[in-house]
């Protein structure tokens, strides 16, 4: 077996209820109260919920009226993304005091590779604690962290002791940790896949580990190989400071449901304009146009078309979106439309995953 597996110390930092926590920090009257960032009522959607609201079952992407039913005392706050971005930049500045290998996933989470760090500290766990303390003292917010040998395990670990905690999965603990893990905790296993795994008797990492590569390929397609390796602690994805954008999108939720394609054309034109503007600003183009349709009953449908050439022009994006809109009859009235462009000219072909031993990694001190 190969012993060429890269030796890494990875931290995943995840801010606690970030949007809601920023609002509570900026408005002391909201501290300790159940709040939801987003819109209430029939048309609103929850973007983020404070921990006080989560106790009642309120969560992101939930309809505002349902959140209100679950938590009658909930307070809705309009999102302020400029403020969230400002705070996020301050937090990332702290990360860069420790390493230049910082890969942001969103405004509120990031991976850090501290294998070689600017502080010369050999302990990734102590670095994570120091970073969390600095975020609390310098910014005023709490963060949680996961620390382990790769991004996959670090991300799972960061959710263990939330809020305001951290978990280290030491090299010698990796295999046992993954074997005991509920399959729903595996990053990359969604609700539908979890149900499919349950039906096949796969409930834990150990159950998954007992399935052959051939079995997983047959039953889970391209993802089967990914599951085969990650449950063995093999995940070689590097922390990429400059993540390659894979798609670019814009969408709109309407104040009233739209029941006819005719009424949607003007909306699509504005959305296509926004997508084109963002593409040109980022100096990228794409081949695959996807139309996102969310119906009044909250069911979601996507329709895609791949062109033989790269585009970023509003007119072509709009015409393709129109074709997709008329591709088939709408199932219901529509509350949201979105257009995204993927298969961008920034993407590189992925190398196939190679089987590598983790024997060296398991001897590495944390």
Short mmCIF file of N, CA and C in Angstrom, two decimals, residues 53-119:
data_model
loop_
_atom_site.label_atom_id
_atom_site.label_comp_id
_atom_site.label_asym_id
_atom_site.label_seq_id
_atom_site.Cartn_x
_atom_site.Cartn_y
_atom_site.Cartn_z
N UNK A 53 -34.70 30.21 18.64
CA UNK A 53 -35.79 29.83 17.73
C UNK A 53 -35.66 28.38 17.30
N UNK A 54 -34.44 27.90 17.18
CA UNK A 54 -34.21 26.52 16.75
C UNK A 54 -34.78 25.51 17.74
N UNK A 55 -34.86 25.90 18.99
CA UNK A 55 -35.43 25.00 20.01
C UNK A 55 -36.88 24.65 19.69
N UNK A 56 -37.53 25.51 18.92
CA UNK A 56 -38.94 25.28 18.56
C UNK A 56 -39.05 24.56 17.20
N UNK A 57 -37.91 24.24 16.60
CA UNK A 57 -37.93 23.57 15.31
C UNK A 57 -37.81 24.49 14.12
N UNK A 58 -37.57 25.78 14.37
CA UNK A 58 -37.40 26.73 13.28
C UNK A 58 -36.02 26.54 12.66
N UNK A 59 -35.96 26.50 11.34
CA UNK A 59 -34.68 26.33 10.66
C UNK A 59 -34.66 27.07 9.33
N UNK A 60 -33.48 27.20 8.75
CA UNK A 60 -33.33 27.94 7.49
C UNK A 60 -34.11 27.27 6.38
N UNK A 61 -34.56 28.07 5.41
CA UNK A 61 -35.34 27.64 4.25
C UNK A 61 -36.78 27.29 4.60
N UNK A 62 -37.16 27.52 5.84
CA UNK A 62 -38.53 27.24 6.27
C UNK A 62 -39.44 28.42 5.92
N UNK A 63 -40.69 28.14 5.57
CA UNK A 63 -41.64 29.20 5.28
C UNK A 63 -41.89 30.03 6.54
N UNK A 64 -41.99 31.34 6.36
CA UNK A 64 -42.17 32.24 7.49
C UNK A 64 -43.41 31.95 8.31
N UNK A 65 -44.52 31.60 7.64
CA UNK A 65 -45.76 31.33 8.39
C UNK A 65 -45.65 30.06 9.23
N UNK A 66 -44.88 29.06 8.74
CA UNK A 66 -44.67 27.85 9.53
C UNK A 66 -43.80 28.15 10.75
N UNK A 67 -42.78 28.98 10.55
CA UNK A 67 -41.92 29.38 11.67
C UNK A 67 -42.76 30.07 12.75
N UNK A 68 -43.70 30.90 12.30
CA UNK A 68 -44.58 31.62 13.23
C UNK A 68 -45.46 30.65 14.03
N UNK A 69 -45.92 29.60 13.37
CA UNK A 69 -46.76 28.60 14.05
C UNK A 69 -45.95 27.83 15.09
N UNK A 70 -44.73 27.45 14.71
CA UNK A 70 -43.88 26.70 15.63
C UNK A 70 -43.44 27.54 16.82
N UNK A 71 -43.21 28.82 16.56
CA UNK A 71 -42.72 29.72 17.61
C UNK A 71 -43.48 31.05 17.53
N UNK A 72 -44.63 31.15 18.19
CA UNK A 72 -45.46 32.36 18.11
C UNK A 72 -44.74 33.64 18.53
N UNK A 73 -43.70 33.53 19.37
CA UNK A 73 -42.99 34.71 19.86
C UNK A 73 -41.81 35.11 18.97
N UNK A 74 -41.66 34.43 17.84
CA UNK A 74 -40.50 34.68 16.99
C UNK A 74 -40.50 36.11 16.45
N UNK A 75 -39.30 36.69 16.34
CA UNK A 75 -39.13 38.05 15.82
C UNK A 75 -38.42 37.95 14.47
N UNK A 76 -39.05 38.51 13.42
CA UNK A 76 -38.44 38.48 12.09
C UNK A 76 -37.61 39.75 11.87
N UNK A 77 -36.40 39.54 11.34
CA UNK A 77 -35.48 40.66 11.09
C UNK A 77 -35.07 40.61 9.62
N UNK A 78 -35.12 41.75 8.96
CA UNK A 78 -34.71 41.80 7.57
C UNK A 78 -33.20 41.58 7.46
N UNK A 79 -32.76 40.77 6.50
CA UNK A 79 -31.33 40.50 6.36
C UNK A 79 -30.54 41.73 5.91
N UNK A 80 -29.31 41.82 6.39
CA UNK A 80 -28.42 42.91 6.03
C UNK A 80 -27.09 42.30 5.58
N UNK A 81 -27.04 41.90 4.29
CA UNK A 81 -25.89 41.15 3.81
C UNK A 81 -24.61 41.97 3.74
N UNK A 82 -24.74 43.26 3.61
CA UNK A 82 -23.54 44.11 3.64
C UNK A 82 -22.86 44.02 5.01
N UNK A 83 -23.68 44.01 6.05
CA UNK A 83 -23.15 43.90 7.41
C UNK A 83 -22.53 42.51 7.63
N UNK A 84 -23.20 41.47 7.14
CA UNK A 84 -22.67 40.11 7.32
C UNK A 84 -21.34 39.95 6.58
N UNK A 85 -21.25 40.56 5.41
CA UNK A 85 -20.01 40.50 4.62
C UNK A 85 -18.88 41.23 5.34
N UNK A 86 -19.22 42.36 5.92
CA UNK A 86 -18.23 43.16 6.67
C UNK A 86 -17.66 42.35 7.84
N UNK A 87 -18.56 41.71 8.60
CA UNK A 87 -18.12 40.90 9.74
C UNK A 87 -17.31 39.70 9.26
N UNK A 88 -17.74 39.09 8.17
CA UNK A 88 -17.05 37.93 7.62
C UNK A 88 -15.60 38.28 7.25
N UNK A 89 -15.38 39.45 6.70
CA UNK A 89 -14.02 39.88 6.32
C UNK A 89 -13.14 40.04 7.55
N UNK A 90 -13.72 40.53 8.63
CA UNK A 90 -12.95 40.67 9.88
C UNK A 90 -12.54 39.31 10.44
N UNK A 91 -13.45 38.35 10.31
CA UNK A 91 -13.16 37.00 10.80
C UNK A 91 -12.07 36.34 9.94
N UNK A 92 -12.17 36.52 8.63
CA UNK A 92 -11.17 35.93 7.74
C UNK A 92 -9.80 36.55 7.97
N UNK A 93 -9.76 37.81 8.33
CA UNK A 93 -8.48 38.46 8.62
C UNK A 93 -7.78 37.75 9.78
N UNK A 94 -8.56 37.27 10.74
CA UNK A 94 -8.00 36.51 11.86
C UNK A 94 -7.42 35.19 11.35
N UNK A 95 -8.16 34.52 10.46
CA UNK A 95 -7.67 33.26 9.89
C UNK A 95 -6.29 33.45 9.25
N UNK A 96 -6.16 34.54 8.50
CA UNK A 96 -4.92 34.76 7.74
C UNK A 96 -3.73 35.09 8.64
N UNK A 97 -3.99 35.36 9.92
CA UNK A 97 -2.88 35.53 10.87
C UNK A 97 -2.20 34.20 11.15
N UNK A 98 -2.89 33.10 10.81
CA UNK A 98 -2.37 31.77 11.13
C UNK A 98 -1.90 31.01 9.90
N UNK A 99 -2.57 31.22 8.77
CA UNK A 99 -2.21 30.51 7.55
C UNK A 99 -2.76 31.23 6.33
N UNK A 100 -2.08 31.08 5.22
CA UNK A 100 -2.60 31.61 3.96
C UNK A 100 -3.49 30.60 3.26
N UNK A 101 -3.49 29.37 3.77
CA UNK A 101 -4.33 28.32 3.18
C UNK A 101 -5.71 28.35 3.82
N UNK A 102 -6.51 29.31 3.39
CA UNK A 102 -7.88 29.50 3.89
C UNK A 102 -8.84 29.34 2.73
N UNK A 103 -9.80 28.45 2.87
CA UNK A 103 -10.80 28.21 1.82
C UNK A 103 -12.19 28.53 2.35
N UNK A 104 -12.71 29.72 2.06
CA UNK A 104 -14.06 30.06 2.51
C UNK A 104 -15.10 29.24 1.76
N UNK A 105 -16.09 28.74 2.49
CA UNK A 105 -17.20 28.03 1.87
C UNK A 105 -18.40 28.96 1.70
N UNK A 106 -18.49 29.91 2.60
CA UNK A 106 -19.57 30.90 2.59
C UNK A 106 -19.13 32.02 3.52
N UNK A 107 -20.02 32.95 3.82
CA UNK A 107 -19.67 34.04 4.73
C UNK A 107 -19.35 33.54 6.13
N UNK A 108 -19.91 32.39 6.51
CA UNK A 108 -19.82 31.97 7.91
C UNK A 108 -19.02 30.70 8.16
N UNK A 109 -18.33 30.17 7.16
CA UNK A 109 -17.51 28.98 7.42
C UNK A 109 -16.33 28.91 6.46
N UNK A 110 -15.28 28.23 6.92
CA UNK A 110 -14.07 28.12 6.10
C UNK A 110 -13.21 26.96 6.59
N UNK A 111 -12.41 26.44 5.66
CA UNK A 111 -11.38 25.46 6.00
C UNK A 111 -10.05 26.17 6.15
N UNK A 112 -9.23 25.71 7.09
CA UNK A 112 -7.88 26.22 7.27
C UNK A 112 -6.91 25.04 7.31
N UNK A 113 -5.85 25.10 6.54
CA UNK A 113 -4.79 24.11 6.63
C UNK A 113 -3.67 24.71 7.47
N UNK A 114 -3.50 24.16 8.68
CA UNK A 114 -2.49 24.70 9.61
C UNK A 114 -1.35 23.72 9.81
N UNK A 115 -1.16 22.82 8.84
CA UNK A 115 -0.05 21.87 8.92
C UNK A 115 1.27 22.62 9.14
N UNK A 116 1.48 23.63 8.31
CA UNK A 116 2.56 24.59 8.51
C UNK A 116 1.89 25.94 8.71
N UNK A 117 2.03 26.49 9.89
CA UNK A 117 1.31 27.73 10.19
C UNK A 117 2.26 28.85 10.60
N UNK A 118 1.76 30.06 10.56
CA UNK A 118 2.59 31.24 10.80
C UNK A 118 2.99 31.39 12.27
N UNK A 119 2.31 30.68 13.16
CA UNK A 119 2.63 30.78 14.58
C UNK A 119 3.64 29.71 15.01
#
